[in-house]
C-alpha cells in the first residue's frame, strides 16, 4: 500500500470511530433527557434528613469553634439545598414548590457566603439561617401532619 492509501484508510477509520463515539454520547444524552427523576426517600425520611442537616448547619453558623467552620457550612448548605431540590418532586402544589425552591435557593446563597472564607459575613450567614428556618416553618405549618 502506498502512503496516500494508508493515510486515507487511517483517516476513514478515525472518522468512523469519532462517529461511533459521538453517537454513543448522543444516545446517552437522549436517555438521560427522557428518564424521569423519582425520589427514593419518603417525604418523612427526606424531612428527617433536612432536619439533621439544618441542626448541624445552625450549630456551625453560631459556633465559631466548629472545626473547618466555613467549609462545613458550605457543604451542609449544599446538601440541604439538594435535599430541598429533591423535595420538590414529592408534591405538586404551587406553595409547596415555592417553599422547596426558596429553601434550596437560600441554602445555596448561604453556601456561597461561606465560600468567601475570610470575607464571609457572620451576620449574613445568621440571617440566611433564620430565613431557612422561617421557610421550613411556613411549609410545615401548611403540610406537616
PDB file of C-alpha atoms in Angstrom:
ATOM      1  CA  UNK A   1       0.000   0.000   0.000  1.00  0.00           C
ATOM      2  CA  UNK A   2       1.264   3.417  -0.763  1.00  0.00           C
ATOM      3  CA  UNK A   3       1.479   6.197   1.796  1.00  0.00           C
ATOM      4  CA  UNK A   4      -1.540   8.044   0.429  1.00  0.00           C
ATOM      5  CA  UNK A   5      -3.752   4.997   0.693  1.00  0.00           C
ATOM      6  CA  UNK A   6      -2.585   4.332   4.265  1.00  0.00           C
ATOM      7  CA  UNK A   7      -3.420   7.934   5.171  1.00  0.00           C
ATOM      8  CA  UNK A   8      -6.912   7.674   3.620  1.00  0.00           C
ATOM      9  CA  UNK A   9      -7.648   4.389   5.413  1.00  0.00           C
ATOM     10  CA  UNK A  10      -6.358   5.823   8.701  1.00  0.00           C
ATOM     11  CA  UNK A  11      -8.432   8.973   8.366  1.00  0.00           C
ATOM     12  CA  UNK A  12     -11.524   6.950   7.449  1.00  0.00           C
ATOM     13  CA  UNK A  13     -11.027   4.753  10.499  1.00  0.00           C
ATOM     14  CA  UNK A  14     -10.644   7.783  12.732  1.00  0.00           C
ATOM     15  CA  UNK A  15     -13.797   9.303  11.247  1.00  0.00           C
ATOM     16  CA  UNK A  16     -15.791   6.111  11.866  1.00  0.00           C
ATOM     17  CA  UNK A  17     -14.527   5.858  15.450  1.00  0.00           C
ATOM     18  CA  UNK A  18     -15.409   9.506  16.023  1.00  0.00           C
ATOM     19  CA  UNK A  19     -18.917   8.964  14.657  1.00  0.00           C
ATOM     20  CA  UNK A  20     -19.415   5.943  16.934  1.00  0.00           C
ATOM     21  CA  UNK A  21     -18.205   7.880  19.971  1.00  0.00           C
ATOM     22  CA  UNK A  22     -20.408  10.858  19.095  1.00  0.00           C
ATOM     23  CA  UNK A  23     -23.484   8.696  18.537  1.00  0.00           C
ATOM     24  CA  UNK A  24     -22.903   6.907  21.879  1.00  0.00           C
ATOM     25  CA  UNK A  25     -22.806  10.237  23.701  1.00  0.00           C
ATOM     26  CA  UNK A  26     -25.947  11.362  21.884  1.00  0.00           C
ATOM     27  CA  UNK A  27     -27.798   8.178  22.848  1.00  0.00           C
ATOM     28  CA  UNK A  28     -26.718   8.557  26.477  1.00  0.00           C
ATOM     29  CA  UNK A  29     -27.762  12.221  26.496  1.00  0.00           C
ATOM     30  CA  UNK A  30     -31.152  11.395  24.973  1.00  0.00           C
ATOM     31  CA  UNK A  31     -31.691   8.615  27.501  1.00  0.00           C
ATOM     32  CA  UNK A  32     -30.915  10.990  30.374  1.00  0.00           C
ATOM     33  CA  UNK A  33     -33.364  13.551  28.984  1.00  0.00           C
ATOM     34  CA  UNK A  34     -36.237  11.073  28.834  1.00  0.00           C
ATOM     35  CA  UNK A  35     -35.661   9.465  32.236  1.00  0.00           C
ATOM     36  CA  UNK A  36     -37.992  10.918  34.862  1.00  0.00           C
ATOM     37  CA  UNK A  37     -36.485  11.634  38.270  1.00  0.00           C
ATOM     38  CA  UNK A  38     -38.141   9.792  41.130  1.00  0.00           C
ATOM     39  CA  UNK A  39     -37.068  10.336  44.734  1.00  0.00           C
ATOM     40  CA  UNK A  40     -36.115   7.151  46.539  1.00  0.00           C
ATOM     41  CA  UNK A  41     -36.652   8.612  50.022  1.00  0.00           C
ATOM     42  CA  UNK A  42     -40.070   9.055  51.575  1.00  0.00           C
ATOM     43  CA  UNK A  43     -41.176  12.573  52.452  1.00  0.00           C
ATOM     44  CA  UNK A  44     -40.727  11.668  56.116  1.00  0.00           C
ATOM     45  CA  UNK A  45     -37.197  10.378  55.533  1.00  0.00           C
ATOM     46  CA  UNK A  46     -36.303  13.403  53.447  1.00  0.00           C
ATOM     47  CA  UNK A  47     -37.639  15.798  56.091  1.00  0.00           C
ATOM     48  CA  UNK A  48     -35.679  13.972  58.791  1.00  0.00           C
ATOM     49  CA  UNK A  49     -32.520  14.341  56.705  1.00  0.00           C
ATOM     50  CA  UNK A  50     -33.215  18.015  56.107  1.00  0.00           C
ATOM     51  CA  UNK A  51     -33.764  18.488  59.834  1.00  0.00           C
ATOM     52  CA  UNK A  52     -30.449  16.818  60.664  1.00  0.00           C
ATOM     53  CA  UNK A  53     -28.594  18.935  58.112  1.00  0.00           C
ATOM     54  CA  UNK A  54     -30.265  22.102  59.363  1.00  0.00           C
ATOM     55  CA  UNK A  55     -29.366  21.427  63.023  1.00  0.00           C
ATOM     56  CA  UNK A  56     -25.716  20.820  62.106  1.00  0.00           C
ATOM     57  CA  UNK A  57     -25.736  23.890  59.862  1.00  0.00           C
ATOM     58  CA  UNK A  58     -27.290  26.063  62.544  1.00  0.00           C
ATOM     59  CA  UNK A  59     -24.658  24.906  65.059  1.00  0.00           C
ATOM     60  CA  UNK A  60     -21.805  25.579  62.636  1.00  0.00           C
ATOM     61  CA  UNK A  61     -23.069  29.091  61.888  1.00  0.00           C
ATOM     62  CA  UNK A  62     -23.458  30.013  65.551  1.00  0.00           C
ATOM     63  CA  UNK A  63     -20.399  28.174  66.964  1.00  0.00           C
ATOM     64  CA  UNK A  64     -17.203  29.853  65.781  1.00  0.00           C
ATOM     65  CA  UNK A  65     -15.175  26.998  67.311  1.00  0.00           C
ATOM     66  CA  UNK A  66     -16.560  24.463  64.813  1.00  0.00           C
ATOM     67  CA  UNK A  67     -13.582  22.759  63.114  1.00  0.00           C
ATOM     68  CA  UNK A  68     -13.286  23.860  59.481  1.00  0.00           C
ATOM     69  CA  UNK A  69     -16.326  26.005  60.147  1.00  0.00           C
ATOM     70  CA  UNK A  70     -16.752  27.739  56.785  1.00  0.00           C
ATOM     71  CA  UNK A  71     -16.089  24.567  54.789  1.00  0.00           C
ATOM     72  CA  UNK A  72     -18.623  22.769  56.986  1.00  0.00           C
ATOM     73  CA  UNK A  73     -21.212  25.500  56.426  1.00  0.00           C
ATOM     74  CA  UNK A  74     -20.573  25.414  52.685  1.00  0.00           C
ATOM     75  CA  UNK A  75     -21.036  21.640  52.398  1.00  0.00           C
ATOM     76  CA  UNK A  76     -24.004  21.379  54.767  1.00  0.00           C
ATOM     77  CA  UNK A  77     -25.721  24.201  52.871  1.00  0.00           C
ATOM     78  CA  UNK A  78     -25.183  22.414  49.576  1.00  0.00           C
ATOM     79  CA  UNK A  79     -26.580  19.154  50.958  1.00  0.00           C
ATOM     80  CA  UNK A  80     -29.603  20.975  52.392  1.00  0.00           C
ATOM     81  CA  UNK A  81     -30.116  22.681  49.016  1.00  0.00           C
ATOM     82  CA  UNK A  82     -30.019  19.330  47.218  1.00  0.00           C
ATOM     83  CA  UNK A  83     -32.453  17.741  49.666  1.00  0.00           C
ATOM     84  CA  UNK A  84     -34.782  20.695  49.059  1.00  0.00           C
ATOM     85  CA  UNK A  85     -34.331  20.205  45.354  1.00  0.00           C
ATOM     86  CA  UNK A  86     -35.435  16.567  45.663  1.00  0.00           C
ATOM     87  CA  UNK A  87     -38.277  17.626  47.939  1.00  0.00           C
ATOM     88  CA  UNK A  88     -39.955  19.395  45.023  1.00  0.00           C
ATOM     89  CA  UNK A  89     -40.708  16.003  43.478  1.00  0.00           C
ATOM     90  CA  UNK A  90     -42.880  14.908  46.409  1.00  0.00           C
ATOM     91  CA  UNK A  91     -45.651  17.461  45.992  1.00  0.00           C
ATOM     92  CA  UNK A  92     -47.142  19.335  43.035  1.00  0.00           C
ATOM     93  CA  UNK A  93     -48.989  22.097  44.897  1.00  0.00           C
ATOM     94  CA  UNK A  94     -47.683  25.549  43.992  1.00  0.00           C
ATOM     95  CA  UNK A  95     -46.995  26.791  47.531  1.00  0.00           C
ATOM     96  CA  UNK A  96     -45.051  23.630  48.390  1.00  0.00           C
ATOM     97  CA  UNK A  97     -42.983  24.050  45.228  1.00  0.00           C
ATOM     98  CA  UNK A  98     -42.278  27.703  46.068  1.00  0.00           C
ATOM     99  CA  UNK A  99     -41.132  26.839  49.598  1.00  0.00           C
ATOM    100  CA  UNK A 100     -38.920  23.980  48.393  1.00  0.00           C
ATOM    101  CA  UNK A 101     -37.252  26.237  45.800  1.00  0.00           C
ATOM    102  CA  UNK A 102     -36.943  29.100  48.291  1.00  0.00           C
ATOM    103  CA  UNK A 103     -35.199  26.800  50.763  1.00  0.00           C
ATOM    104  CA  UNK A 104     -32.909  25.471  48.017  1.00  0.00           C
ATOM    105  CA  UNK A 105     -32.007  28.951  46.809  1.00  0.00           C
ATOM    106  CA  UNK A 106     -31.410  30.358  50.300  1.00  0.00           C
ATOM    107  CA  UNK A 107     -29.188  27.389  51.188  1.00  0.00           C
ATOM    108  CA  UNK A 108     -27.165  27.985  48.007  1.00  0.00           C
ATOM    109  CA  UNK A 109     -26.725  31.665  48.918  1.00  0.00           C
ATOM    110  CA  UNK A 110     -25.503  30.572  52.363  1.00  0.00           C
ATOM    111  CA  UNK A 111     -23.061  28.143  50.756  1.00  0.00           C
ATOM    112  CA  UNK A 112     -21.734  30.923  48.520  1.00  0.00           C
ATOM    113  CA  UNK A 113     -21.327  33.234  51.523  1.00  0.00           C
ATOM    114  CA  UNK A 114     -19.315  30.605  53.402  1.00  0.00           C
ATOM    115  CA  UNK A 115     -17.155  30.066  50.302  1.00  0.00           C
ATOM    116  CA  UNK A 116     -15.895  33.651  50.709  1.00  0.00           C
ATOM    117  CA  UNK A 117     -13.662  32.342  53.528  1.00  0.00           C
ATOM    118  CA  UNK A 118     -12.238  35.290  55.485  1.00  0.00           C
ATOM    119  CA  UNK A 119     -14.701  37.653  53.812  1.00  0.00           C
ATOM    120  CA  UNK A 120     -17.751  35.582  54.847  1.00  0.00           C
ATOM    121  CA  UNK A 121     -20.063  37.725  56.960  1.00  0.00           C
ATOM    122  CA  UNK A 122     -21.384  36.088  60.151  1.00  0.00           C
ATOM    123  CA  UNK A 123     -24.381  38.424  60.268  1.00  0.00           C
ATOM    124  CA  UNK A 124     -25.366  37.494  56.727  1.00  0.00           C
ATOM    125  CA  UNK A 125     -24.980  33.786  57.444  1.00  0.00           C
ATOM    126  CA  UNK A 126     -27.099  34.031  60.609  1.00  0.00           C
ATOM    127  CA  UNK A 127     -29.770  35.950  58.687  1.00  0.00           C
ATOM    128  CA  UNK A 128     -29.810  33.256  55.995  1.00  0.00           C
ATOM    129  CA  UNK A 129     -30.178  30.516  58.629  1.00  0.00           C
ATOM    130  CA  UNK A 130     -33.156  32.408  60.113  1.00  0.00           C
ATOM    131  CA  UNK A 131     -34.649  32.657  56.632  1.00  0.00           C
ATOM    132  CA  UNK A 132     -34.223  28.898  56.106  1.00  0.00           C
ATOM    133  CA  UNK A 133     -35.878  28.212  59.475  1.00  0.00           C
ATOM    134  CA  UNK A 134     -38.767  30.519  58.573  1.00  0.00           C
ATOM    135  CA  UNK A 135     -39.282  28.843  55.196  1.00  0.00           C
ATOM    136  CA  UNK A 136     -39.314  25.410  56.834  1.00  0.00           C
ATOM    137  CA  UNK A 137     -41.806  26.637  59.431  1.00  0.00           C
ATOM    138  CA  UNK A 138     -44.144  28.115  56.820  1.00  0.00           C
ATOM    139  CA  UNK A 139     -44.204  24.870  54.867  1.00  0.00           C
ATOM    140  CA  UNK A 140     -44.576  22.712  57.984  1.00  0.00           C
ATOM    141  CA  UNK A 141     -47.492  24.878  59.189  1.00  0.00           C
ATOM    142  CA  UNK A 142     -49.289  24.076  55.943  1.00  0.00           C
ATOM    143  CA  UNK A 143     -48.265  20.445  55.349  1.00  0.00           C
ATOM    144  CA  UNK A 144     -46.965  18.739  58.479  1.00  0.00           C
ATOM    145  CA  UNK A 145     -49.356  16.192  59.975  1.00  0.00           C
TER     146      UNK A 145
END
